[in-house]
Coordinates of C-alpha atoms in Angstrom, one line a residue:
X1186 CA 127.1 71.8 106.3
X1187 CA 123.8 72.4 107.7
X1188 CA 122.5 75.9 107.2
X1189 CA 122.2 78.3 110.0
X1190 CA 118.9 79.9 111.1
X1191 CA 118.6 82.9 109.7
X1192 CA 118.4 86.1 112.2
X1193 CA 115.3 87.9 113.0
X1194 CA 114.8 90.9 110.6
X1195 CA 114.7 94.6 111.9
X1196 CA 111.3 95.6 113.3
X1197 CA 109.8 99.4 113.9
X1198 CA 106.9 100.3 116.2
X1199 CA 104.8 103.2 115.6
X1200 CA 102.4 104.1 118.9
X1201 CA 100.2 106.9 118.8
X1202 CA 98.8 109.2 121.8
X1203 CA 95.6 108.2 121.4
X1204 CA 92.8 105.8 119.0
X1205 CA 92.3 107.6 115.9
X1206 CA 95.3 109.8 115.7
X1207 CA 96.4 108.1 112.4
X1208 CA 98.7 105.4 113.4
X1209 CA 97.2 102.7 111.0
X1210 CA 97.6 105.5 107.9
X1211 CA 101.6 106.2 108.9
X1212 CA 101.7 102.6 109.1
X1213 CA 100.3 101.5 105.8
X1214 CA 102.8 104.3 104.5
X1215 CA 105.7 103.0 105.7
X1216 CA 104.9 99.7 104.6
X1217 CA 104.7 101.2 100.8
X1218 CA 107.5 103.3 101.3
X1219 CA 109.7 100.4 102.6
X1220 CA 108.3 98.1 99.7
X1221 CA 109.0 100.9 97.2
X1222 CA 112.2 101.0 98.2
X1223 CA 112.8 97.4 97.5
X1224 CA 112.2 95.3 101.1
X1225 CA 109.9 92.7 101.7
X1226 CA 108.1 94.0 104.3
X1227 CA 105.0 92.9 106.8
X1228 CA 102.8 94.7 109.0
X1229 CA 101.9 93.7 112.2
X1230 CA 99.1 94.2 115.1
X1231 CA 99.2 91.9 117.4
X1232 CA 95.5 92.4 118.6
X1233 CA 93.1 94.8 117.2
X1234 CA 89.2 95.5 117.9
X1235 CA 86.9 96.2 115.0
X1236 CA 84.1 94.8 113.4
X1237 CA 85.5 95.6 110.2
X1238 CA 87.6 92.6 109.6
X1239 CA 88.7 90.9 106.0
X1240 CA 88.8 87.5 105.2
X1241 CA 92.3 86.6 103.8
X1242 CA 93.3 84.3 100.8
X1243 CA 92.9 80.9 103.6
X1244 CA 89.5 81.8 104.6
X1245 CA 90.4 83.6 107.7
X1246 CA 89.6 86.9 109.4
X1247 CA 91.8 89.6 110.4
X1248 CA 91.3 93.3 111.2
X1249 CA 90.6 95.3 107.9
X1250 CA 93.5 97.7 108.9
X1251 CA 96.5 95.1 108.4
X1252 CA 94.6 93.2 105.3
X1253 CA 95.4 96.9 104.1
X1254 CA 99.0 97.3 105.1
X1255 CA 99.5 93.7 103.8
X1256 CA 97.9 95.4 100.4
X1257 CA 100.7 98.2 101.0
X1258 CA 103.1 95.8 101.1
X1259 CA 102.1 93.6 97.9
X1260 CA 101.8 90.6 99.6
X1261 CA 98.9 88.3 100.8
X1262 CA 97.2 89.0 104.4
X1263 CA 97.7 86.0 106.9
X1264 CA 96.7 85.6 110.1
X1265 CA 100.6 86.4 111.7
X1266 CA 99.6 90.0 111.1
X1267 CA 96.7 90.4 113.1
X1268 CA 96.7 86.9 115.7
X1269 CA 94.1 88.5 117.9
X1270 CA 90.7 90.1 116.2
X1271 CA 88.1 91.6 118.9
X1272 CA 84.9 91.9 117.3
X1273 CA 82.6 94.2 119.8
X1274 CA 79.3 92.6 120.7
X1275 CA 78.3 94.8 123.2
X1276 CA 79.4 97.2 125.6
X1277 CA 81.2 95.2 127.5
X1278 CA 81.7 92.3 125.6
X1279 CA 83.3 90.7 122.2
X1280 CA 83.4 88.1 120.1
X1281 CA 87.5 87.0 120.5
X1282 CA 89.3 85.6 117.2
X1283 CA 92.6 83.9 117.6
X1284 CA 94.5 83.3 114.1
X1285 CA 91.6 83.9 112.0
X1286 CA 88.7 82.0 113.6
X1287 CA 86.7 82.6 116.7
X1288 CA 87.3 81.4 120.2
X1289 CA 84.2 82.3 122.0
X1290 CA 82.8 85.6 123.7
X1291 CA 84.7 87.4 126.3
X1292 CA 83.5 90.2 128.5
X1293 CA 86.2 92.9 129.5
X1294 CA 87.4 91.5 132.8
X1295 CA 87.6 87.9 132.3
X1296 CA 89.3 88.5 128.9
X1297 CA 92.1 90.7 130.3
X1298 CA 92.3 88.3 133.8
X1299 CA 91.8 84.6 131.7
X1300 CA 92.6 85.1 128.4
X1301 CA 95.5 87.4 128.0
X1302 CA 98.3 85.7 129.2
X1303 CA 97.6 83.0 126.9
X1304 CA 97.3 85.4 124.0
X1305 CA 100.9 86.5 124.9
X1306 CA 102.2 83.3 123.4
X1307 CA 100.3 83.6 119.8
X1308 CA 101.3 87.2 119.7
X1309 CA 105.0 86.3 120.0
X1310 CA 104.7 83.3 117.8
X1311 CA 103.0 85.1 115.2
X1312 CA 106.0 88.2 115.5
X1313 CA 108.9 85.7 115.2
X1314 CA 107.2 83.9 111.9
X1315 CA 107.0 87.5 110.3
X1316 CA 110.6 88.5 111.5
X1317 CA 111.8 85.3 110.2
X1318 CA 110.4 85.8 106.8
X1319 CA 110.5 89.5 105.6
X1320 CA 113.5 92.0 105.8
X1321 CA 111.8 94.7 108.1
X1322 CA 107.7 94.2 109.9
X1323 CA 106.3 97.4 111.1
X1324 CA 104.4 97.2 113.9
X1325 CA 101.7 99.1 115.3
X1326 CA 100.4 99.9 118.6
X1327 CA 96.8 100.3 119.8
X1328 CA 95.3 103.2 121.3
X1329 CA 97.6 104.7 123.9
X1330 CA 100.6 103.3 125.8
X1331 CA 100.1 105.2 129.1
X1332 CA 97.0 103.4 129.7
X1333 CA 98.5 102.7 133.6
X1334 CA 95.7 100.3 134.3
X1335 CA 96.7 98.0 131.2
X1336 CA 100.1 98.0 131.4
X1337 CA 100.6 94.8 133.6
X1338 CA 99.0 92.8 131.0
X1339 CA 100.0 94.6 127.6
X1340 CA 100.5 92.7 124.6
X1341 CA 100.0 95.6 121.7
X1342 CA 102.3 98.4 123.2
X1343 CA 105.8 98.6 124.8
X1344 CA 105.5 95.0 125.6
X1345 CA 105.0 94.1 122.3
X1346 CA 107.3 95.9 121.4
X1347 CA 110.5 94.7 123.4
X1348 CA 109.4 91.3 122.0
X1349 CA 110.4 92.4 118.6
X1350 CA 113.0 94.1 120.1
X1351 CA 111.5 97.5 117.6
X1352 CA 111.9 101.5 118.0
X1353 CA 109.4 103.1 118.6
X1354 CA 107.9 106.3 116.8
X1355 CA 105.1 108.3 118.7
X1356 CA 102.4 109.8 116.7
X1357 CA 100.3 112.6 118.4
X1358 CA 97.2 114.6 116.3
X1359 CA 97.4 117.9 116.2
X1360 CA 93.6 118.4 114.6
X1361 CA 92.4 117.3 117.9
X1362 CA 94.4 119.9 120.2
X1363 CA 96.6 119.4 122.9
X1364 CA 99.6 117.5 120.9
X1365 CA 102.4 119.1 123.4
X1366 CA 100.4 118.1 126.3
X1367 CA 99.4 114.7 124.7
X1368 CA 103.2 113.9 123.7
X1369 CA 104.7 115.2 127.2
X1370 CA 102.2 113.8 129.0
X1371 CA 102.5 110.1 127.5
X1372 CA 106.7 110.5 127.8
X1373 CA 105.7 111.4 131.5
X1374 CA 103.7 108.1 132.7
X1375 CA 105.9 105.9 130.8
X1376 CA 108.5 104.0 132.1
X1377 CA 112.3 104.6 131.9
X1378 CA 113.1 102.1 129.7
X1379 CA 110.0 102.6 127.8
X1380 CA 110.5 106.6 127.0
X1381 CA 114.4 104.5 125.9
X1382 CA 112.4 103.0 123.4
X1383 CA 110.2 106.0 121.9
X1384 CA 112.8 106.8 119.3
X1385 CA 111.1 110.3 118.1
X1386 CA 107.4 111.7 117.0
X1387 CA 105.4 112.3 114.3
X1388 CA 103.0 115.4 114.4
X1389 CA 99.7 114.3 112.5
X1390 CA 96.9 115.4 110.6
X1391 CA 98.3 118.6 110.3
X1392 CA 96.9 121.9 109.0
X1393 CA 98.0 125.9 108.5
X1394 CA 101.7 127.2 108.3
X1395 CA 104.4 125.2 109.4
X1396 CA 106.2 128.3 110.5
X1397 CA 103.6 128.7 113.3
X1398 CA 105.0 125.1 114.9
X1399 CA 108.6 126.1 115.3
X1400 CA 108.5 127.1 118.6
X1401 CA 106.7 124.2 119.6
X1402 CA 108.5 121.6 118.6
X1403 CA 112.0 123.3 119.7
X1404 CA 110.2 123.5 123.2
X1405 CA 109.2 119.4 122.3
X1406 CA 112.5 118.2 121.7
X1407 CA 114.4 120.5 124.6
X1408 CA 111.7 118.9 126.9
X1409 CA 111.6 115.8 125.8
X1410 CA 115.1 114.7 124.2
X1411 CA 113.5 113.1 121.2
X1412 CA 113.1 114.6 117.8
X1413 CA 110.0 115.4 116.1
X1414 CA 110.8 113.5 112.7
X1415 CA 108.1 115.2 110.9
X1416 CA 104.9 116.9 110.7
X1417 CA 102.5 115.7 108.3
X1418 CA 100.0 117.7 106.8
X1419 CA 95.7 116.7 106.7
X1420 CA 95.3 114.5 103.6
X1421 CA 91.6 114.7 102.6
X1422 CA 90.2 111.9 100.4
X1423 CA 93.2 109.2 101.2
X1424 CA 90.8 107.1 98.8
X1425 CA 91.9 104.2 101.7
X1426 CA 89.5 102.8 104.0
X1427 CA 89.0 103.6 107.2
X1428 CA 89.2 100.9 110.4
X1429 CA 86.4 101.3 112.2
X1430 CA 83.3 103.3 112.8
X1431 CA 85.1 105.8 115.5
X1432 CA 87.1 107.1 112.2
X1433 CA 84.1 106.7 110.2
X1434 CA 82.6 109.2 112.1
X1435 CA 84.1 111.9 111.4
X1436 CA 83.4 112.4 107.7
X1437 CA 80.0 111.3 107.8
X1438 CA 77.6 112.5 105.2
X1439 CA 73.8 112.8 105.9
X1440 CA 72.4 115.1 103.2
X1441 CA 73.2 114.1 99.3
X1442 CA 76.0 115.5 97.4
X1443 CA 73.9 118.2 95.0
X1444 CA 76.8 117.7 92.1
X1445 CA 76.0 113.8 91.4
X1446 CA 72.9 112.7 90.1
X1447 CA 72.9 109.7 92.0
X1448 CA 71.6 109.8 96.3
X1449 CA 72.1 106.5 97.8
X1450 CA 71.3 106.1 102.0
X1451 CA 73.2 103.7 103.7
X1452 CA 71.3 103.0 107.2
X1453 CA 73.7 104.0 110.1
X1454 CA 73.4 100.7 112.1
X1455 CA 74.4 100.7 115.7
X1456 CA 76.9 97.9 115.3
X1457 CA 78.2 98.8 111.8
X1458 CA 81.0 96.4 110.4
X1459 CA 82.4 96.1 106.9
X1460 CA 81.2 99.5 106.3
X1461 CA 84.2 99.8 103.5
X1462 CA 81.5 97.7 101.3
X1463 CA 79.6 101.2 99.9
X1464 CA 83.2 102.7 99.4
X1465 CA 83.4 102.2 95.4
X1466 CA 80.0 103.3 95.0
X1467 CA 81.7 106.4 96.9
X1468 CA 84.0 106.6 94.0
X1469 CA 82.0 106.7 91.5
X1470 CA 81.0 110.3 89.3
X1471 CA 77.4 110.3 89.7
X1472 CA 77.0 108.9 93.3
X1473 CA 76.6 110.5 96.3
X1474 CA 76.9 108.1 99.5
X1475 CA 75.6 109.2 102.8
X1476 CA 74.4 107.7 106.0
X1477 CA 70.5 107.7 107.6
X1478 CA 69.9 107.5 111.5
X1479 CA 66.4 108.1 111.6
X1480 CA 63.1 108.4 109.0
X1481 CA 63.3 111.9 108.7
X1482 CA 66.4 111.6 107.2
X1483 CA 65.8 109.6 104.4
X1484 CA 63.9 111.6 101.8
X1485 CA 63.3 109.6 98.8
X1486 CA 66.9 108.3 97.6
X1487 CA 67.7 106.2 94.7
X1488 CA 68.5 103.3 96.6
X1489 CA 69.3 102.3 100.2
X1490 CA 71.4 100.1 101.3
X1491 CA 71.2 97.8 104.5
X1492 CA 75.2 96.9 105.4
X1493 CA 77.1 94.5 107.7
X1494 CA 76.1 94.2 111.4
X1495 CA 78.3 92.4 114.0
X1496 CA 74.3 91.7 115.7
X1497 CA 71.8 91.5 113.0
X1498 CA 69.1 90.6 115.7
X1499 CA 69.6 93.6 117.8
X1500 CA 70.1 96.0 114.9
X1501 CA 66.4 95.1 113.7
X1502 CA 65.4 96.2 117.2
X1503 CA 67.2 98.9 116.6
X1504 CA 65.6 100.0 113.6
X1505 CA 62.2 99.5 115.2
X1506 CA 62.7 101.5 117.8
X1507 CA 63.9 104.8 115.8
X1508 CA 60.9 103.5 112.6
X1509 CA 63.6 103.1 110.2
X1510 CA 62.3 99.5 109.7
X1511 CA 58.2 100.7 108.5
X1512 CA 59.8 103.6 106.6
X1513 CA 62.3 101.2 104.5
X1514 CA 59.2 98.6 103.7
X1515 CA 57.3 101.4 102.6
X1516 CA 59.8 102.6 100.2
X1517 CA 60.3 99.6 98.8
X1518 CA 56.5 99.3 98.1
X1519 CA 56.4 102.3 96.5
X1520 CA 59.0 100.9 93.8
X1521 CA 62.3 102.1 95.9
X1522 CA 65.5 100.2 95.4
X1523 CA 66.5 98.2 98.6
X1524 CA 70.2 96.1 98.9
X1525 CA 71.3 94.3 101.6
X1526 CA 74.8 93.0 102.4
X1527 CA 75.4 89.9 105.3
X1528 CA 73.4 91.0 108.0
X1529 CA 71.1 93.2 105.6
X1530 CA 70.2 90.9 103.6
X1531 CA 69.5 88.6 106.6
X1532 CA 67.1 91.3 107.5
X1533 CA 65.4 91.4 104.0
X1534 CA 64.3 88.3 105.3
X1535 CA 61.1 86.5 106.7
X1536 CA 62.5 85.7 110.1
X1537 CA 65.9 85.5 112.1
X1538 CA 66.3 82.4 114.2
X1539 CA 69.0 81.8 117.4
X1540 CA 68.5 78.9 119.2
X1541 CA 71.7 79.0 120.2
X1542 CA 71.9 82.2 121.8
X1543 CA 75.1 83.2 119.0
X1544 CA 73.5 86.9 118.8
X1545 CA 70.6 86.8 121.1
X1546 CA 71.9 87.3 124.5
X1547 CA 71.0 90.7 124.6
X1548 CA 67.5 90.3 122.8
X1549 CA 64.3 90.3 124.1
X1550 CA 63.6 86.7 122.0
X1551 CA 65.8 84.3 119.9
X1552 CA 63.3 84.6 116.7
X1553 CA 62.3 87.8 115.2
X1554 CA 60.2 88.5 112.1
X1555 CA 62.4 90.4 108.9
X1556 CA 61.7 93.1 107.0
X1557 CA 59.9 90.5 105.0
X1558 CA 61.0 91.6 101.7
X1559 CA 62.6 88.3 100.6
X1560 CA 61.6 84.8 101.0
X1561 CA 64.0 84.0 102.9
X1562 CA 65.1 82.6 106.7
X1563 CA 68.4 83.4 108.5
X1564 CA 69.3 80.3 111.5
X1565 CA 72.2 81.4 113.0
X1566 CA 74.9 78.7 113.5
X1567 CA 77.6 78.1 116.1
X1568 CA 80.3 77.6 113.5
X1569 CA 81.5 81.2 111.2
X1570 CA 81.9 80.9 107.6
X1571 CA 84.7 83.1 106.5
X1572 CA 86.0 82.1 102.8
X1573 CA 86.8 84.4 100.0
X1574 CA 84.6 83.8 96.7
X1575 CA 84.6 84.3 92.7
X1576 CA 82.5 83.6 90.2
X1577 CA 80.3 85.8 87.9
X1578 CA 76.4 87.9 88.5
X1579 CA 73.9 84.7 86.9
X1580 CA 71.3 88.0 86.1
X1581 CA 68.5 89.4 88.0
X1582 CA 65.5 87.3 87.9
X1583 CA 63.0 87.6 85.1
X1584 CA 65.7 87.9 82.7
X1585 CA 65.9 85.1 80.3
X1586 CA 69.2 84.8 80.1
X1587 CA 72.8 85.6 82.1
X1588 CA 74.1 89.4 81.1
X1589 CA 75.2 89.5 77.3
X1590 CA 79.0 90.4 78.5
X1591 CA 79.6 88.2 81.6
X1592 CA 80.3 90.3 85.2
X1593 CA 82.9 88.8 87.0
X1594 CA 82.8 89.0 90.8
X1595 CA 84.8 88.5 93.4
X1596 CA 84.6 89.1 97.1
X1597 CA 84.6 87.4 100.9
X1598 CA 82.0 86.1 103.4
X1599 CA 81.9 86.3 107.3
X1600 CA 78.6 85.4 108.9
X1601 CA 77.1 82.8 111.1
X1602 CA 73.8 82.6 109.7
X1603 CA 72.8 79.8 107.6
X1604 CA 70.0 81.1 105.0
X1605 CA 67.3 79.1 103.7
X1606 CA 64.7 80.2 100.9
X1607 CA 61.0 79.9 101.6
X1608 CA 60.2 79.5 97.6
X1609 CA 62.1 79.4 94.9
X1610 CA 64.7 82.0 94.1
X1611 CA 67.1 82.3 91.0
X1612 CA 70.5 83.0 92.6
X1613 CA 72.6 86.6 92.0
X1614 CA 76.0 84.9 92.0
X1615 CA 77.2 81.5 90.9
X1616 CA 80.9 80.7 92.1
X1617 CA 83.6 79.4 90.8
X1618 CA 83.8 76.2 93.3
X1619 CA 80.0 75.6 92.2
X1620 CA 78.2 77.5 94.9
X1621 CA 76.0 80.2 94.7
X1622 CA 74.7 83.4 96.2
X1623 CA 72.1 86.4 96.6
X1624 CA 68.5 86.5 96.2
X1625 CA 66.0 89.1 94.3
X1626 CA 62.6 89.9 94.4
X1627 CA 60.9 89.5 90.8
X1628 CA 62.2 93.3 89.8
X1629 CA 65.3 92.7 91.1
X1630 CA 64.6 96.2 92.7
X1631 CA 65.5 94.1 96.5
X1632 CA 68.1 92.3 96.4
X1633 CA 70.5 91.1 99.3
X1634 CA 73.6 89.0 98.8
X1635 CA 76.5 87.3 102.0
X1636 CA 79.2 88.8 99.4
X1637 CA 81.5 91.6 101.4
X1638 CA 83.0 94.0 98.9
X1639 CA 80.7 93.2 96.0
X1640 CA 79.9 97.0 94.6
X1641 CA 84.1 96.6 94.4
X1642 CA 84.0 94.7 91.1
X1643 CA 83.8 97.5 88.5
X1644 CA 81.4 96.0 85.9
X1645 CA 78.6 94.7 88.4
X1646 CA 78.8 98.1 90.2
X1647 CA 78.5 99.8 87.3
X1648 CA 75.8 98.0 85.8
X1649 CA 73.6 98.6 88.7
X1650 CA 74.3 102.1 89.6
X1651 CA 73.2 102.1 85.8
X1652 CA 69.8 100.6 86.6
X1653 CA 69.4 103.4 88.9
X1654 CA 69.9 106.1 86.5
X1655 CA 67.3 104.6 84.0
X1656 CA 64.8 104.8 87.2
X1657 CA 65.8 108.9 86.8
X1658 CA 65.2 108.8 83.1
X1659 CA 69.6 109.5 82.7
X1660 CA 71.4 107.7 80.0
X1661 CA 74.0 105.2 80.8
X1662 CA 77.1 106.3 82.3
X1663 CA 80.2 104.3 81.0
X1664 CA 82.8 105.0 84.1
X1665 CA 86.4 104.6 83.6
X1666 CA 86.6 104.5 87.7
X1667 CA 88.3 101.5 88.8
X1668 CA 88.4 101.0 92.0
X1669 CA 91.3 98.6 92.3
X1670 CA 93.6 100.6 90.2
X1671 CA 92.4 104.0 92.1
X1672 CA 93.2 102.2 95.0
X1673 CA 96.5 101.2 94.1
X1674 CA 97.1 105.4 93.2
X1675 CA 96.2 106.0 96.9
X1676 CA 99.0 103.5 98.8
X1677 CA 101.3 105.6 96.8
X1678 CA 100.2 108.8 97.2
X1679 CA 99.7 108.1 100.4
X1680 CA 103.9 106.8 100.6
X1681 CA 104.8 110.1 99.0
X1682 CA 103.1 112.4 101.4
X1683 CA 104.3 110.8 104.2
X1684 CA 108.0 110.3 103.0
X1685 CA 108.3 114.4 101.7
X1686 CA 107.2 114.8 105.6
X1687 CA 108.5 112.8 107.4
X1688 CA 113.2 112.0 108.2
X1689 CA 113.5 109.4 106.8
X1690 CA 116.7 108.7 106.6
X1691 CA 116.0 108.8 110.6
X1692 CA 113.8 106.3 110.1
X1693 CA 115.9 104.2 108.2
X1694 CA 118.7 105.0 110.7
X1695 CA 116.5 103.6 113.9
X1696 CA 115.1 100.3 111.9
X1697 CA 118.9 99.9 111.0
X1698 CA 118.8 99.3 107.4
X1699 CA 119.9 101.3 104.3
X1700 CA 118.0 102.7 101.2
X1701 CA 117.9 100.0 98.3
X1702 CA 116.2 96.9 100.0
X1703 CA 117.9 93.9 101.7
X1704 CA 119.8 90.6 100.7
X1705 CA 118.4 88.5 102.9

């Protein structure tokens, strides 16, 4: 007898009032709660924009916020998670990735008037995949679904949401102000059969006495006819990272933590991505991360660190303009320690080349000189790499030999730049499929490497942070920080807060299932 398809599985939507009220943190908690509990559960976002994307396990990219909730869930990321990735170029205009790989560059209009109603059919095809292969996919929204002048052409919200046939669960922050307005008021410009859909709310980001709420959330539910299914209290230090640079924001740090003996800047560029790269050096005891706008702000750290850009090419120009370029050459002259990661270490460079136009559209010229502390030159190519890498640190140059104790390394790589070296340079990184990485001035006090999420591997972070203390005249630190396992710590704390806050056996009663994982 031929075996009959199998049903889709249960689905649950969680919308927020606004960007940044916390949706992709209830999300990611959900998905551990859920998994805890014994489903096999997937996150979904059917288009996100960020510049902080992740690279998953088929060389692929996908916003960093559902490589997470994949993380949550204990399974690998794919591209059915995230089918649509915009990557900001500009104001107006992004880079648009369908299923891990880029399309081309859209601005605002002719994306949501061309390309959108093609986009509707890899959003459902992606959504029916998951449904069809875990016991429950939680869902998330983007920004606000009483954006009126969207709605016709929605595929993240309510209409994304009737696809997967899911409930939907309305989380409003409080820290901001306004949450009665901000919940009433969304009910209001919704649609019938969309406020049908909104299921309850969650109260976010919480802080003071409960007590004080009571009558506000009595007045909620009389007004609205939907319960408020929790309230969940500020959690400082979620030791998760955050999606993009409007979150990033708010905890930024521009004056070094007095407590820890180590002050490493991190240039503030205007098109920021994988900013989760400095996050374990974050973690660590004796270092104090915190980001630089302008020269005045720099001091004299113990390193600095040049990150991701999503335009490398007009970043530099951006540095020029505030002098952040002159006052980073002439701190590295003076014996300062300098990294650069992807488009950094482009800019370590000699010169950036587009004869293409990939990043230069808005540039004054398609070639512009480095920072001209490595011998290196960046072309920029049409075609992305994105592939995920491991291997082991070969040493820092000068050194006779590979470290005594191997470093393992492992990491990912987005960037269209093709690098070529002007003299010879020993490599940082040598991978497992015989490739290799990274290059070092004589001192190995510059240094600039492609590899996203390389101060993540404990024993090469630790190692170098180590350099930098014997530049202070401190011993050696031996850490027991780990920044996977700490990592692993936070999903669950994470779960737990959420789940002694929020119903939910409510929740469990609006997905449809029961406590104790699924059969299926």
């Amino acid at each position: 007898m031929k075996p009959q398809p199998q049903a889709p599985c249960p689905t649950l939507m969680i919308q927020g009032t606004a960007s940044d009220v916390g949706k992709s943190l209830i999300v990611t908690a959900l998905c551990r709660i859920l998994t805890n509990d014994g489903y096999r559960v997937a996150p979904f976002k059917s288009q996100n924009m960020s510049n902080n994307s992740h690279v998953t396990p088929d060389g692929k990219e996908i916003g960093r916020a559902q490589a997470v909730q994949a993380d949550a869930c204990r399974i690998a990321a794919t591209t059915d998670m995230n089918p649509i990735l915009l990557k900001p170029t500009g104001e107006r205009r992004a880079q648009v990735v369908v299923h891990g790989k880029p399309l081309r560059d859209y601005d605002a209009i002719d994306y949501r008037e061309k390309y959108l109603p093609t986009a509707e059919r890899f959003v459902r095809e992606a959504l029916d995949r998951l449904r069809a292969a875990h016991d429950v996919v939680v869902m998330e929204g983007a920004g606000s679904p009483a954006e009126v002048n969207l709605r016709d052409r929605d595929i993240v919200n309510m209409r994304a949401a009737a696809w997967g046939d899911a409930p939907v669960v309305l989380v409003a922050d409080i820290d901001r102000g306004g949450v009665f307005a901000s919940i009433v008021g969304t009910m209001a410009i919704l649609r019938p059969e969309e406020r049908d859909r909104v299921k309850g709310f969650i109260v976010n980001k919480f802080r003071g006495d409960p007590a004080l709420l009571t009558d506000g959330l009595d007045w909620l539910e009389k007004e609205t006819g939907k319960p408020v299914l929790g309230v969940v209290p500020m959690l400082h230090d979620v030791g998760l990272e955050d999606e993009d640079a409007a979150s990033l924001d708010n905890k930024l740090r521009t004056r070094a933590d007095p407590t820890r003996d180590l002050d490493i800047a991190v240039l503030r560029l205007p098109r920021l991505s994988n900013f989760t790269d400095v996050d374990a050096l974050a973690g660590e005891p004796d270092a104090s991360v915190r980001y630089v706008t302008k020269p005045e702000e720099l001091g004299r750290p113990d390193a600095i660190v040049i990150p991701g850009t999503k335009n490398a090419l007009m970043d530099l120009a951006a540095l020029r303009e505030r002098g952040l370029d002159e006052a980073v050459r002439r701190y590295a002259s003076s014996g300062g320690r300098v990294v650069g990661i992807c488009g950094g270490y482009q800019m370590l460079g000699l010169t950036l080349n587009d004869p293409h136009g990939v990043e230069s559209s808005e540039a004054a010229t398609s070639r512009m000189d480095g920072l001209g502390l490595l011998p290196l030159e960046t072309t920029y190519a049409r075609e992305k790499r994105t592939v995920r890498v491991s291997g082991a640190f070969a040493g820092w140059p000068g050194e006779a030999a590979p470290p005594a104790v191997e470093l393992p390394v492992e990491g990912y790589e987005i960037h269209m730049g093709e690098t070529a070296f002007r003299e010879p340079v020993r490599p940082l990184f040598r991978f497992d499929d015989g490739s290799e990485d990274g290059a070092a001035t004589g001192d190995g006090r510059v240094w600039g490497t492609y590899v996203h999420g390389i101060f993540d591997n404990d024993g090469f972070r630790r190692s170098w942070l180590n350099a930098l203390r014997r530049d202070r005249g401190l011993p050696s630190l031996a850490s027991d920080y780990r920044h996977r396992e700490t990592r692993e710590a936070a999903f669950d704390r994470l779960a737990e807060h959420v789940r002694s806050h929020v119903d939910m056996e409510a929740i469990y009663a609006m997905i449809g299932i029961r406590k104790g994982g699924s059969s299926r």
